[in-house]
Amino acid sequence: MARQHQQQQQQQQQQQQHVHLFNAHRSNAGSIGEDGHLDASEQGALRNGRSALALVDDDGDEGNGTLRLGARTAAHSLGRIHFGAAQARGMRPYMEDRHCVVAAMQLLSSAQGGGAQAGAPLPSDGVPRSYAAIFDGHNGAGAADLAAARLHVLLAAHPALRMHTGELGPPAVARAEEVAIAGALRSAFGQVDEATLAVSRREGVRDGATALVVLRLGQVLYAAHAGDSRAVMCRDGAALRLTEDHKPHLPRERARIEDAGGRVDFQRCWRVVVEPRDGRPGSGLAVSRSLGDLDFKEPHKYVECEPDVLRVAMRPLQASGCGDAFIILGSDGLWDVLSDEDAVHCAKRAFQASRSGEGKVADGDAEAKAAADALLEESLRRGTADNVTVVVMLLAWA
């Protein structure tokens, strides 16, 4: 029975960690730097559940747009990342979330054949490159479908992913990598956005999607997002938020929207509001950045596709529990009912259960899947009304 259960789990994992094999302007970027340990104020911030963005130390390098947070050059290296995914419709009539996991981008790029869309295959240089993403669609699933199909292919085709290794090195080298990889992410988001808008113009649809991408490049992660899908890392046993939800009422978002002539209003939640025009009714959008959403980008650009990007130089996990253990990616259906700390504790309990007793599983992928399932089940138990998608990235340190 145990073997049969394990096989069923593996089959479910393969089905849910699907990869769509199709093709995808600027961002604020950030990074968790190479100096090693967090200082006392940073540790206190983590214990109090603050986000990585609140811990950023501005090093005065203008024009880069990257954020930094500390991590020590690793004596141990990050080997494989194990992925697990789970999703449910919740109380909604339709499932509009999509996700994509690519464990080895080199294999994907080679399989694409290096054509005009895919570009040259990524080098087999021993540098692990992997990708996980969640796209939360609204007013339809077309934008989420397109993003899940194309964004990773555009990234794999970008020269920056062939040039940079993600190794922890001198600050100048790390900074050059940040600029290049953040540029690749901006470009991919922008191309997917424009492709989605082109479909909207041609077919008269008005859908959009949030986008959350976590890209692993050697010993470094990049988290890029537009919207309110969220990434949370377990660092030193506590929750560390890697993304800031793009909500219209946030001061910088509201200022940008109003500077463009837009309006932010409270309609059950804070929304970007467009007035009726050309025979179309007015509408409101609960995020300030997204892919697609033609009515909020033309003729006036109230909503941006531009991602925030955070660079995370990862810290090896120690026996004491210090270091980086796993990352949770979730659509807002998860975070509507679970705090960051709740989610981390839920995943920890799932890992403990999967490593002991009758529930013991055989490998890291199954452990990550068990954690994703547990998070999904907990969000449903708490009554989330939205679609829910969860991807868990379990870091395997060598």
Tab-separated table of N, CA and C in Angstrom, residues 131-285:
chain	number	residue	atom	x	y	z
A	131	TYR	N	13.356	27.100	-12.877
A	131	TYR	CA	12.334	28.153	-12.966
A	131	TYR	C	11.027	27.644	-12.391
A	132	ALA	N	10.365	28.490	-11.629
A	132	ALA	CA	9.008	28.199	-11.164
A	132	ALA	C	8.197	29.483	-11.260
A	133	ALA	N	6.932	29.357	-11.639
A	133	ALA	CA	6.113	30.550	-11.832
A	133	ALA	C	4.648	30.250	-11.566
A	134	ILE	N	3.948	31.269	-11.108
A	134	ILE	CA	2.498	31.230	-10.935
A	134	ILE	C	1.908	32.449	-11.626
A	135	PHE	N	0.835	32.213	-12.366
A	135	PHE	CA	0.117	33.277	-13.057
A	135	PHE	C	-1.354	33.185	-12.660
A	136	ASP	N	-1.847	34.209	-11.993
A	136	ASP	CA	-3.219	34.241	-11.483
A	136	ASP	C	-4.069	35.068	-12.438
A	137	GLY	N	-4.865	34.383	-13.250
A	137	GLY	CA	-5.675	35.068	-14.243
A	137	GLY	C	-6.916	35.703	-13.650
A	138	HIS	N	-7.411	36.740	-14.310
A	138	HIS	CA	-8.680	37.354	-13.932
A	138	HIS	C	-9.417	37.782	-15.193
A	139	ASN	N	-10.736	37.708	-15.130
A	139	ASN	CA	-11.596	38.003	-16.280
A	139	ASN	C	-11.316	37.050	-17.437
A	140	GLY	N	-10.882	35.841	-17.096
A	140	GLY	CA	-10.523	34.844	-18.095
A	140	GLY	C	-9.137	34.298	-17.832
A	141	ALA	N	-8.808	33.190	-18.498
A	141	ALA	CA	-7.519	32.529	-18.267
A	141	ALA	C	-6.538	32.704	-19.417
A	142	GLY	N	-6.913	33.473	-20.439
A	142	GLY	CA	-6.055	33.577	-21.614
A	142	GLY	C	-4.689	34.163	-21.325
A	143	ALA	N	-4.635	35.242	-20.550
A	143	ALA	CA	-3.345	35.863	-20.233
A	143	ALA	C	-2.475	34.917	-19.424
A	144	ALA	N	-3.072	34.211	-18.465
A	144	ALA	CA	-2.311	33.258	-17.651
A	144	ALA	C	-1.808	32.105	-18.508
A	145	ASP	N	-2.631	31.626	-19.433
A	145	ASP	CA	-2.204	30.556	-20.335
A	145	ASP	C	-1.003	30.991	-21.167
A	146	LEU	N	-1.092	32.187	-21.723
A	146	LEU	CA	-0.013	32.666	-22.579
A	146	LEU	C	1.276	32.830	-21.789
A	147	ALA	N	1.172	33.394	-20.596
A	147	ALA	CA	2.368	33.596	-19.774
A	147	ALA	C	2.992	32.269	-19.367
A	148	ALA	N	2.158	31.305	-18.972
A	148	ALA	CA	2.684	29.997	-18.575
A	148	ALA	C	3.347	29.291	-19.741
A	149	ALA	N	2.895	29.590	-20.948
A	149	ALA	CA	3.447	28.940	-22.125
A	149	ALA	C	4.734	29.583	-22.614
A	150	ARG	N	4.907	30.885	-22.406
A	150	ARG	CA	5.976	31.591	-23.106
A	150	ARG	C	7.094	32.160	-22.242
A	151	LEU	N	6.807	32.562	-21.022
A	151	LEU	CA	7.772	33.386	-20.311
A	151	LEU	C	9.085	32.649	-20.077
A	152	HIS	N	9.019	31.381	-19.694
A	152	HIS	CA	10.254	30.633	-19.430
A	152	HIS	C	11.064	30.414	-20.700
A	153	VAL	N	10.395	30.309	-21.838
A	153	VAL	CA	11.108	30.122	-23.098
A	153	VAL	C	11.866	31.390	-23.471
A	154	LEU	N	11.245	32.525	-23.256
A	154	LEU	CA	11.929	33.787	-23.514
A	154	LEU	C	13.143	33.959	-22.603
A	155	LEU	N	13.007	33.583	-21.345
A	155	LEU	CA	14.153	33.669	-20.435
A	155	LEU	C	15.279	32.753	-20.890
A	156	ALA	N	14.938	31.524	-21.261
A	156	ALA	CA	15.966	30.575	-21.698
A	156	ALA	C	16.697	31.070	-22.937
A	157	ALA	N	16.015	31.880	-23.756
A	157	ALA	CA	16.619	32.390	-24.982
A	157	ALA	C	17.471	33.634	-24.758
A	158	HIS	N	17.371	34.237	-23.586
A	158	HIS	CA	18.061	35.514	-23.367
A	158	HIS	C	19.557	35.293	-23.144
A	159	PRO	N	20.417	36.112	-23.768
A	159	PRO	CA	21.868	35.929	-23.608
A	159	PRO	C	22.342	35.979	-22.163
A	160	ALA	N	21.661	36.721	-21.307
A	160	ALA	CA	22.113	36.856	-19.918
A	160	ALA	C	22.164	35.518	-19.202
A	161	LEU	N	21.274	34.596	-19.543
A	161	LEU	CA	21.262	33.299	-18.867
A	161	LEU	C	22.402	32.405	-19.319
A	162	ARG	N	23.002	32.715	-20.460
A	162	ARG	CA	24.175	31.960	-20.899
A	162	ARG	C	25.469	32.575	-20.376
A	163	MET	N	25.444	33.885	-20.117
A	163	MET	CA	26.660	34.594	-19.735
A	163	MET	C	26.981	34.476	-18.256
A	164	HIS	N	25.955	34.320	-17.415
A	164	HIS	CA	26.158	34.430	-15.976
A	164	HIS	C	25.944	33.094	-15.283
A	165	THR	N	26.724	32.870	-14.230
A	165	THR	CA	26.767	31.568	-13.565
A	165	THR	C	26.027	31.524	-12.248
A	166	GLY	N	25.705	32.683	-11.668
A	166	GLY	CA	25.039	32.693	-10.379
A	166	GLY	C	25.938	32.315	-9.223
A	167	GLU	N	27.241	32.282	-9.434
A	167	GLU	CA	28.154	31.988	-8.336
A	167	GLU	C	28.350	33.239	-7.481
A	168	LEU	N	28.633	33.022	-6.190
A	168	LEU	CA	28.862	34.145	-5.291
A	168	LEU	C	30.285	34.642	-5.490
A	169	GLY	N	30.434	35.891	-5.889
A	169	GLY	CA	31.748	36.419	-6.175
A	169	GLY	C	31.885	37.854	-5.730
A	170	PRO	N	32.874	38.588	-6.272
A	170	PRO	CA	33.084	39.982	-5.888
A	170	PRO	C	31.838	40.815	-6.167
A	171	PRO	N	31.634	41.877	-5.381
A	171	PRO	CA	30.433	42.699	-5.556
A	171	PRO	C	30.243	43.217	-6.976
A	172	ALA	N	31.337	43.612	-7.628
A	172	ALA	CA	31.193	44.156	-8.979
A	172	ALA	C	30.656	43.106	-9.945
A	173	VAL	N	31.102	41.860	-9.774
A	173	VAL	CA	30.623	40.774	-10.632
A	173	VAL	C	29.151	40.493	-10.349
A	174	ALA	N	28.817	40.446	-9.060
A	174	ALA	CA	27.423	40.206	-8.681
A	174	ALA	C	26.521	41.313	-9.211
A	175	ARG	N	26.994	42.553	-9.145
A	175	ARG	CA	26.178	43.666	-9.611
A	175	ARG	C	25.961	43.594	-11.121
A	176	ALA	N	26.987	43.239	-11.862
A	176	ALA	CA	26.828	43.107	-13.312
A	176	ALA	C	25.818	42.015	-13.647
A	177	GLU	N	25.864	40.922	-12.892
A	177	GLU	CA	24.897	39.848	-13.113
A	177	GLU	C	23.481	40.322	-12.808
A	178	GLU	N	23.326	41.060	-11.703
A	178	GLU	CA	22.001	41.576	-11.342
A	178	GLU	C	21.391	42.374	-12.479
A	179	VAL	N	22.187	43.272	-13.033
A	179	VAL	CA	21.690	44.138	-14.097
A	179	VAL	C	21.253	43.301	-15.292
A	180	ALA	N	22.067	42.315	-15.656
A	180	ALA	CA	21.766	41.509	-16.836
A	180	ALA	C	20.545	40.621	-16.628
A	181	ILE	N	20.477	39.931	-15.495
A	181	ILE	CA	19.363	39.012	-15.258
A	181	ILE	C	18.069	39.787	-15.032
A	182	ALA	N	18.138	40.891	-14.283
A	182	ALA	CA	16.942	41.720	-14.120
A	182	ALA	C	16.450	42.224	-15.473
A	183	GLY	N	17.381	42.563	-16.351
A	183	GLY	CA	16.990	42.989	-17.693
A	183	GLY	C	16.309	41.888	-18.475
A	184	ALA	N	16.804	40.652	-18.316
A	184	ALA	CA	16.165	39.522	-18.996
A	184	ALA	C	14.745	39.311	-18.493
A	185	LEU	N	14.560	39.419	-17.192
A	185	LEU	CA	13.223	39.253	-16.616
A	185	LEU	C	12.288	40.374	-17.069
A	186	ARG	N	12.782	41.611	-17.060
A	186	ARG	CA	11.962	42.727	-17.535
A	186	ARG	C	11.527	42.505	-18.978
A	187	SER	N	12.484	42.085	-19.786
A	187	SER	CA	12.193	41.870	-21.200
A	187	SER	C	11.131	40.797	-21.388
A	188	ALA	N	11.258	39.692	-20.656
A	188	ALA	CA	10.286	38.606	-20.789
A	188	ALA	C	8.900	39.049	-20.343
A	189	PHE	N	8.820	39.748	-19.216
A	189	PHE	CA	7.519	40.255	-18.759
A	189	PHE	C	6.920	41.195	-19.811
A	190	GLY	N	7.747	42.089	-20.333
A	190	GLY	CA	7.250	43.044	-21.317
A	190	GLY	C	6.764	42.381	-22.588
A	191	GLN	N	7.488	41.365	-23.054
A	191	GLN	CA	7.075	40.680	-24.275
A	191	GLN	C	5.777	39.898	-24.077
A	192	VAL	N	5.638	39.255	-22.924
A	192	VAL	CA	4.395	38.533	-22.652
A	192	VAL	C	3.232	39.512	-22.533
A	193	ASP	N	3.470	40.639	-21.887
A	193	ASP	CA	2.424	41.650	-21.758
A	193	ASP	C	1.969	42.128	-23.127
A	194	GLU	N	2.908	42.453	-23.989
A	194	GLU	CA	2.542	42.960	-25.308
A	194	GLU	C	1.827	41.887	-26.128
A	195	ALA	N	2.263	40.634	-26.015
A	195	ALA	CA	1.572	39.556	-26.727
A	195	ALA	C	0.138	39.406	-26.235
A	196	THR	N	-0.060	39.546	-24.925
A	196	THR	CA	-1.408	39.454	-24.357
A	196	THR	C	-2.276	40.611	-24.827
A	197	LEU	N	-1.724	41.811	-24.837
A	197	LEU	CA	-2.478	42.973	-25.304
A	197	LEU	C	-2.830	42.841	-26.785
A	198	ALA	N	-1.931	42.258	-27.563
A	198	ALA	CA	-2.214	42.056	-28.989
A	198	ALA	C	-3.407	41.121	-29.184
A	199	VAL	N	-3.476	40.070	-28.376
A	199	VAL	CA	-4.627	39.169	-28.435
A	199	VAL	C	-5.900	39.920	-28.059
A	200	SER	N	-5.820	40.751	-27.027
A	200	SER	CA	-6.995	41.514	-26.595
A	200	SER	C	-7.483	42.448	-27.694
A	201	ARG	N	-6.554	43.132	-28.352
A	201	ARG	CA	-6.952	44.041	-29.431
A	201	ARG	C	-7.591	43.272	-30.583
A	202	ARG	N	-7.023	42.126	-30.889
A	202	ARG	CA	-7.482	41.349	-32.041
A	202	ARG	C	-8.806	40.642	-31.777
A	203	GLU	N	-8.964	40.096	-30.570
A	203	GLU	CA	-10.106	39.234	-30.286
A	203	GLU	C	-11.146	39.870	-29.374
A	204	GLY	N	-10.869	41.069	-28.880
A	204	GLY	CA	-11.848	41.757	-28.052
A	204	GLY	C	-11.975	41.230	-26.640
A	205	VAL	N	-10.997	40.453	-26.167
A	205	VAL	CA	-11.031	39.957	-24.787
A	205	VAL	C	-10.336	40.969	-23.888
A	206	ARG	N	-10.630	40.906	-22.599
A	206	ARG	CA	-10.129	41.923	-21.672
A	206	ARG	C	-9.546	41.288	-20.417
A	207	ASP	N	-8.885	40.161	-20.564
A	207	ASP	CA	-8.365	39.477	-19.382
A	207	ASP	C	-6.950	39.934	-19.068
A	208	GLY	N	-6.483	39.502	-17.898
A	208	GLY	CA	-5.135	39.800	-17.453
A	208	GLY	C	-4.685	38.754	-16.459
A	209	ALA	N	-3.468	38.910	-15.943
A	209	ALA	CA	-2.933	37.951	-14.976
A	209	ALA	C	-1.833	38.600	-14.163
A	210	THR	N	-1.744	38.213	-12.900
A	210	THR	CA	-0.548	38.521	-12.130
A	210	THR	C	0.553	37.562	-12.572
A	211	ALA	N	1.784	37.882	-12.231
A	211	ALA	CA	2.907	37.017	-12.595
A	211	ALA	C	3.910	36.982	-11.454
A	212	LEU	N	4.314	35.776	-11.086
A	212	LEU	CA	5.349	35.564	-10.070
A	212	LEU	C	6.323	34.535	-10.606
A	213	VAL	N	7.590	34.910	-10.694
A	213	VAL	CA	8.635	34.029	-11.218
A	213	VAL	C	9.762	33.935	-10.205
A	214	VAL	N	10.219	32.715	-9.926
A	214	VAL	CA	11.447	32.505	-9.166
A	214	VAL	C	12.401	31.744	-10.074
A	215	LEU	N	13.535	32.367	-10.364
A	215	LEU	CA	14.543	31.821	-11.259
A	215	LEU	C	15.765	31.443	-10.443
A	216	ARG	N	16.201	30.191	-10.550
A	216	ARG	CA	17.424	29.743	-9.873
A	216	ARG	C	18.560	29.750	-10.888
A	217	LEU	N	19.636	30.419	-10.522
A	217	LEU	CA	20.822	30.496	-11.365
A	217	LEU	C	22.023	30.206	-10.486
A	218	GLY	N	22.500	28.974	-10.504
A	218	GLY	CA	23.605	28.587	-9.647
A	218	GLY	C	23.242	28.705	-8.183
A	219	GLN	N	23.980	29.534	-7.457
A	219	GLN	CA	23.762	29.718	-6.024
A	219	GLN	C	22.875	30.919	-5.707
A	220	VAL	N	22.209	31.441	-6.724
A	220	VAL	CA	21.427	32.665	-6.577
A	220	VAL	C	20.001	32.430	-7.065
A	221	LEU	N	19.044	33.059	-6.378
A	221	LEU	CA	17.658	33.097	-6.831
A	221	LEU	C	17.301	34.521	-7.239
A	222	TYR	N	16.442	34.630	-8.228
A	222	TYR	CA	15.824	35.898	-8.584
A	222	TYR	C	14.316	35.739	-8.468
A	223	ALA	N	13.678	36.613	-7.703
A	223	ALA	CA	12.225	36.635	-7.593
A	223	ALA	C	11.719	37.880	-8.316
A	224	ALA	N	10.854	37.674	-9.300
A	224	ALA	CA	10.285	38.778	-10.072
A	224	ALA	C	8.773	38.648	-10.053
A	225	HIS	N	8.080	39.779	-9.878
A	225	HIS	CA	6.626	39.679	-9.814
A	225	HIS	C	5.954	40.968	-10.245
A	226	ALA	N	4.741	40.806	-10.746
A	226	ALA	CA	3.832	41.907	-11.043
A	226	ALA	C	2.462	41.470	-10.552
A	227	GLY	N	1.952	42.136	-9.514
A	227	GLY	CA	0.667	41.747	-8.951
A	227	GLY	C	0.794	41.265	-7.522
A	228	ASP	N	-0.156	40.432	-7.096
A	228	ASP	CA	-0.201	40.033	-5.687
A	228	ASP	C	0.004	38.546	-5.443
A	229	SER	N	0.496	37.793	-6.428
A	229	SER	CA	1.010	36.464	-6.113
A	229	SER	C	2.326	36.663	-5.361
A	230	ARG	N	2.603	35.797	-4.403
A	230	ARG	CA	3.652	36.094	-3.417
A	230	ARG	C	4.632	34.939	-3.271
A	231	ALA	N	5.896	35.289	-2.982
A	231	ALA	CA	6.928	34.302	-2.663
A	231	ALA	C	7.440	34.556	-1.254
A	232	VAL	N	7.531	33.490	-0.461
A	232	VAL	CA	8.006	33.561	0.920
A	232	VAL	C	9.070	32.489	1.116
A	233	MET	N	10.210	32.875	1.658
A	233	MET	CA	11.302	31.944	1.939
A	233	MET	C	11.315	31.594	3.418
A	234	CYS	N	11.692	30.360	3.729
A	234	CYS	CA	12.000	29.983	5.104
A	234	CYS	C	13.495	30.171	5.309
A	235	ARG	N	13.870	31.228	6.018
A	235	ARG	CA	15.274	31.527	6.330
A	235	ARG	C	15.429	31.558	7.843
A	236	ASP	N	16.406	30.814	8.331
A	236	ASP	CA	16.659	30.732	9.779
A	236	ASP	C	15.402	30.301	10.531
A	237	GLY	N	14.598	29.477	9.890
A	237	GLY	CA	13.399	28.944	10.516
A	237	GLY	C	12.210	29.869	10.529
A	238	ALA	N	12.358	31.087	9.983
A	238	ALA	CA	11.275	32.075	10.002
A	238	ALA	C	10.872	32.444	8.581
A	239	ALA	N	9.715	33.079	8.464
A	239	ALA	CA	9.210	33.493	7.159
A	239	ALA	C	9.864	34.798	6.721
A	240	LEU	N	10.358	34.820	5.500
A	240	LEU	CA	10.951	36.014	4.909
A	240	LEU	C	10.263	36.268	3.576
A	241	ARG	N	9.491	37.326	3.503
A	241	ARG	CA	8.756	37.626	2.272
A	241	ARG	C	9.704	38.199	1.225
A	242	LEU	N	9.669	37.641	0.021
A	242	LEU	CA	10.546	38.069	-1.056
A	242	LEU	C	9.869	39.039	-2.015
A	243	THR	N	8.566	39.184	-1.925
A	243	THR	CA	7.831	40.059	-2.834
A	243	THR	C	6.883	40.952	-2.044
A	244	GLU	N	6.570	42.094	-2.599
A	244	GLU	CA	5.602	43.011	-2.002
A	244	GLU	C	4.379	43.064	-2.907
A	245	ASP	N	3.210	42.733	-2.369
A	245	ASP	CA	1.986	42.726	-3.170
A	245	ASP	C	1.778	44.092	-3.820
A	246	HIS	N	1.523	44.087	-5.109
A	246	HIS	CA	1.283	45.334	-5.833
A	246	HIS	C	-0.194	45.698	-5.730
A	247	LYS	N	-0.522	46.463	-4.704
A	247	LYS	CA	-1.887	46.905	-4.455
A	247	LYS	C	-2.020	48.395	-4.795
A	248	PRO	N	-3.169	48.803	-5.331
A	248	PRO	CA	-3.298	50.192	-5.802
A	248	PRO	C	-3.161	51.251	-4.721
A	249	HIS	N	-3.447	50.914	-3.464
A	249	HIS	CA	-3.417	51.938	-2.417
A	249	HIS	C	-2.020	52.164	-1.847
A	250	LEU	N	-1.040	51.338	-2.195
A	250	LEU	CA	0.320	51.578	-1.718
A	250	LEU	C	0.808	52.928	-2.242
A	251	PRO	N	1.507	53.702	-1.416
A	251	PRO	CA	1.849	55.075	-1.818
A	251	PRO	C	2.533	55.188	-3.172
A	252	ARG	N	3.545	54.361	-3.431
A	252	ARG	CA	4.257	54.522	-4.705
A	252	ARG	C	3.382	54.094	-5.876
A	253	GLU	N	2.531	53.081	-5.664
A	253	GLU	CA	1.656	52.628	-6.737
A	253	GLU	C	0.562	53.661	-6.997
A	254	ARG	N	-0.023	54.164	-5.932
A	254	ARG	CA	-1.090	55.164	-6.080
A	254	ARG	C	-0.558	56.421	-6.757
A	255	ALA	N	0.628	56.849	-6.363
A	255	ALA	CA	1.210	58.051	-6.968
A	255	ALA	C	1.415	57.859	-8.468
A	256	ARG	N	1.920	56.695	-8.855
A	256	ARG	CA	2.136	56.431	-10.282
A	256	ARG	C	0.817	56.432	-11.050
A	257	ILE	N	-0.198	55.778	-10.482
A	257	ILE	CA	-1.509	55.701	-11.137
A	257	ILE	C	-2.119	57.090	-11.293
A	258	GLU	N	-2.070	57.875	-10.226
A	258	GLU	CA	-2.677	59.209	-10.274
A	258	GLU	C	-1.878	60.154	-11.160
A	259	ASP	N	-0.558	59.988	-11.212
A	259	ASP	CA	0.256	60.800	-12.115
A	259	ASP	C	-0.110	60.535	-13.574
A	260	ALA	N	-0.570	59.306	-13.852
A	260	ALA	CA	-0.984	58.955	-15.214
A	260	ALA	C	-2.426	59.362	-15.504
A	261	GLY	N	-3.086	59.978	-14.517
A	261	GLY	CA	-4.465	60.409	-14.699
A	261	GLY	C	-5.491	59.409	-14.231
A	262	GLY	N	-5.053	58.345	-13.558
A	262	GLY	CA	-5.962	57.312	-13.089
A	262	GLY	C	-6.533	57.617	-11.722
A	263	ARG	N	-7.396	56.717	-11.266
A	263	ARG	CA	-8.067	56.908	-9.985
A	263	ARG	C	-8.033	55.613	-9.198
A	264	VAL	N	-7.819	55.733	-7.901
A	264	VAL	CA	-7.850	54.592	-6.984
A	264	VAL	C	-9.027	54.799	-6.044
A	265	ASP	N	-9.868	53.778	-5.930
A	265	ASP	CA	-11.068	53.906	-5.109
A	265	ASP	C	-11.294	52.598	-4.358
A	266	PHE	N	-11.989	52.697	-3.227
A	266	PHE	CA	-12.305	51.508	-2.436
A	266	PHE	C	-13.671	50.983	-2.861
A	267	GLN	N	-13.675	49.821	-3.506
A	267	GLN	CA	-14.894	49.147	-3.943
A	267	GLN	C	-14.818	47.690	-3.481
A	268	ARG	N	-15.144	47.477	-2.220
A	268	ARG	CA	-14.961	46.200	-1.507
A	268	ARG	C	-13.492	45.929	-1.198
A	269	CYS	N	-12.609	46.413	-2.062
A	269	CYS	CA	-11.166	46.467	-1.783
A	269	CYS	C	-10.632	47.627	-2.610
A	270	TRP	N	-9.373	47.979	-2.405
A	270	TRP	CA	-8.795	49.066	-3.182
A	270	TRP	C	-8.601	48.623	-4.632
A	271	ARG	N	-9.020	49.467	-5.561
A	271	ARG	CA	-8.954	49.127	-6.982
A	271	ARG	C	-8.482	50.326	-7.812
A	272	VAL	N	-7.816	50.005	-8.922
A	272	VAL	CA	-7.619	50.985	-9.985
A	272	VAL	C	-8.927	51.031	-10.765
A	273	VAL	N	-9.461	52.223	-10.976
A	273	VAL	CA	-10.782	52.362	-11.584
A	273	VAL	C	-10.659	53.034	-12.950
A	274	VAL	N	-11.323	52.458	-13.954
A	274	VAL	CA	-11.457	53.118	-15.254
A	274	VAL	C	-12.924	53.452	-15.463
A	275	GLU	N	-13.161	54.631	-16.020
A	275	GLU	CA	-14.525	55.107	-16.229
A	275	GLU	C	-15.119	54.473	-17.485
A	276	PRO	N	-16.448	54.447	-17.603
A	276	PRO	CA	-17.081	53.938	-18.830
A	276	PRO	C	-16.624	54.741	-20.048
A	277	ARG	N	-16.403	54.050	-21.159
A	277	ARG	CA	-16.028	54.742	-22.392
A	277	ARG	C	-16.288	53.821	-23.581
A	278	ASP	N	-16.540	54.422	-24.718
A	278	ASP	CA	-16.745	53.695	-25.969
A	278	ASP	C	-17.787	52.592	-25.825
A	279	GLY	N	-18.813	52.870	-25.051
A	279	GLY	CA	-19.870	51.887	-24.877
A	279	GLY	C	-19.548	50.768	-23.920
A	280	ARG	N	-18.362	50.799	-23.316
A	280	ARG	CA	-17.966	49.768	-22.364
A	280	ARG	C	-18.178	50.287	-20.944
A	281	PRO	N	-18.640	49.421	-20.052
A	281	PRO	CA	-18.837	49.861	-18.667
A	281	PRO	C	-17.508	50.126	-17.976
A	282	GLY	N	-17.546	50.920	-16.931
A	282	GLY	CA	-16.354	51.104	-16.118
A	282	GLY	C	-15.995	49.816	-15.401
A	283	SER	N	-14.767	49.743	-14.933
A	283	SER	CA	-14.331	48.534	-14.228
A	283	SER	C	-13.237	48.888	-13.237
A	284	GLY	N	-12.936	47.946	-12.357
A	284	GLY	CA	-11.902	48.138	-11.355
A	284	GLY	C	-10.993	46.933	-11.285
A	285	LEU	N	-9.730	47.167	-10.964
A	285	LEU	CA	-8.729	46.106	-10.888
A	285	LEU	C	-8.042	46.177	-9.537
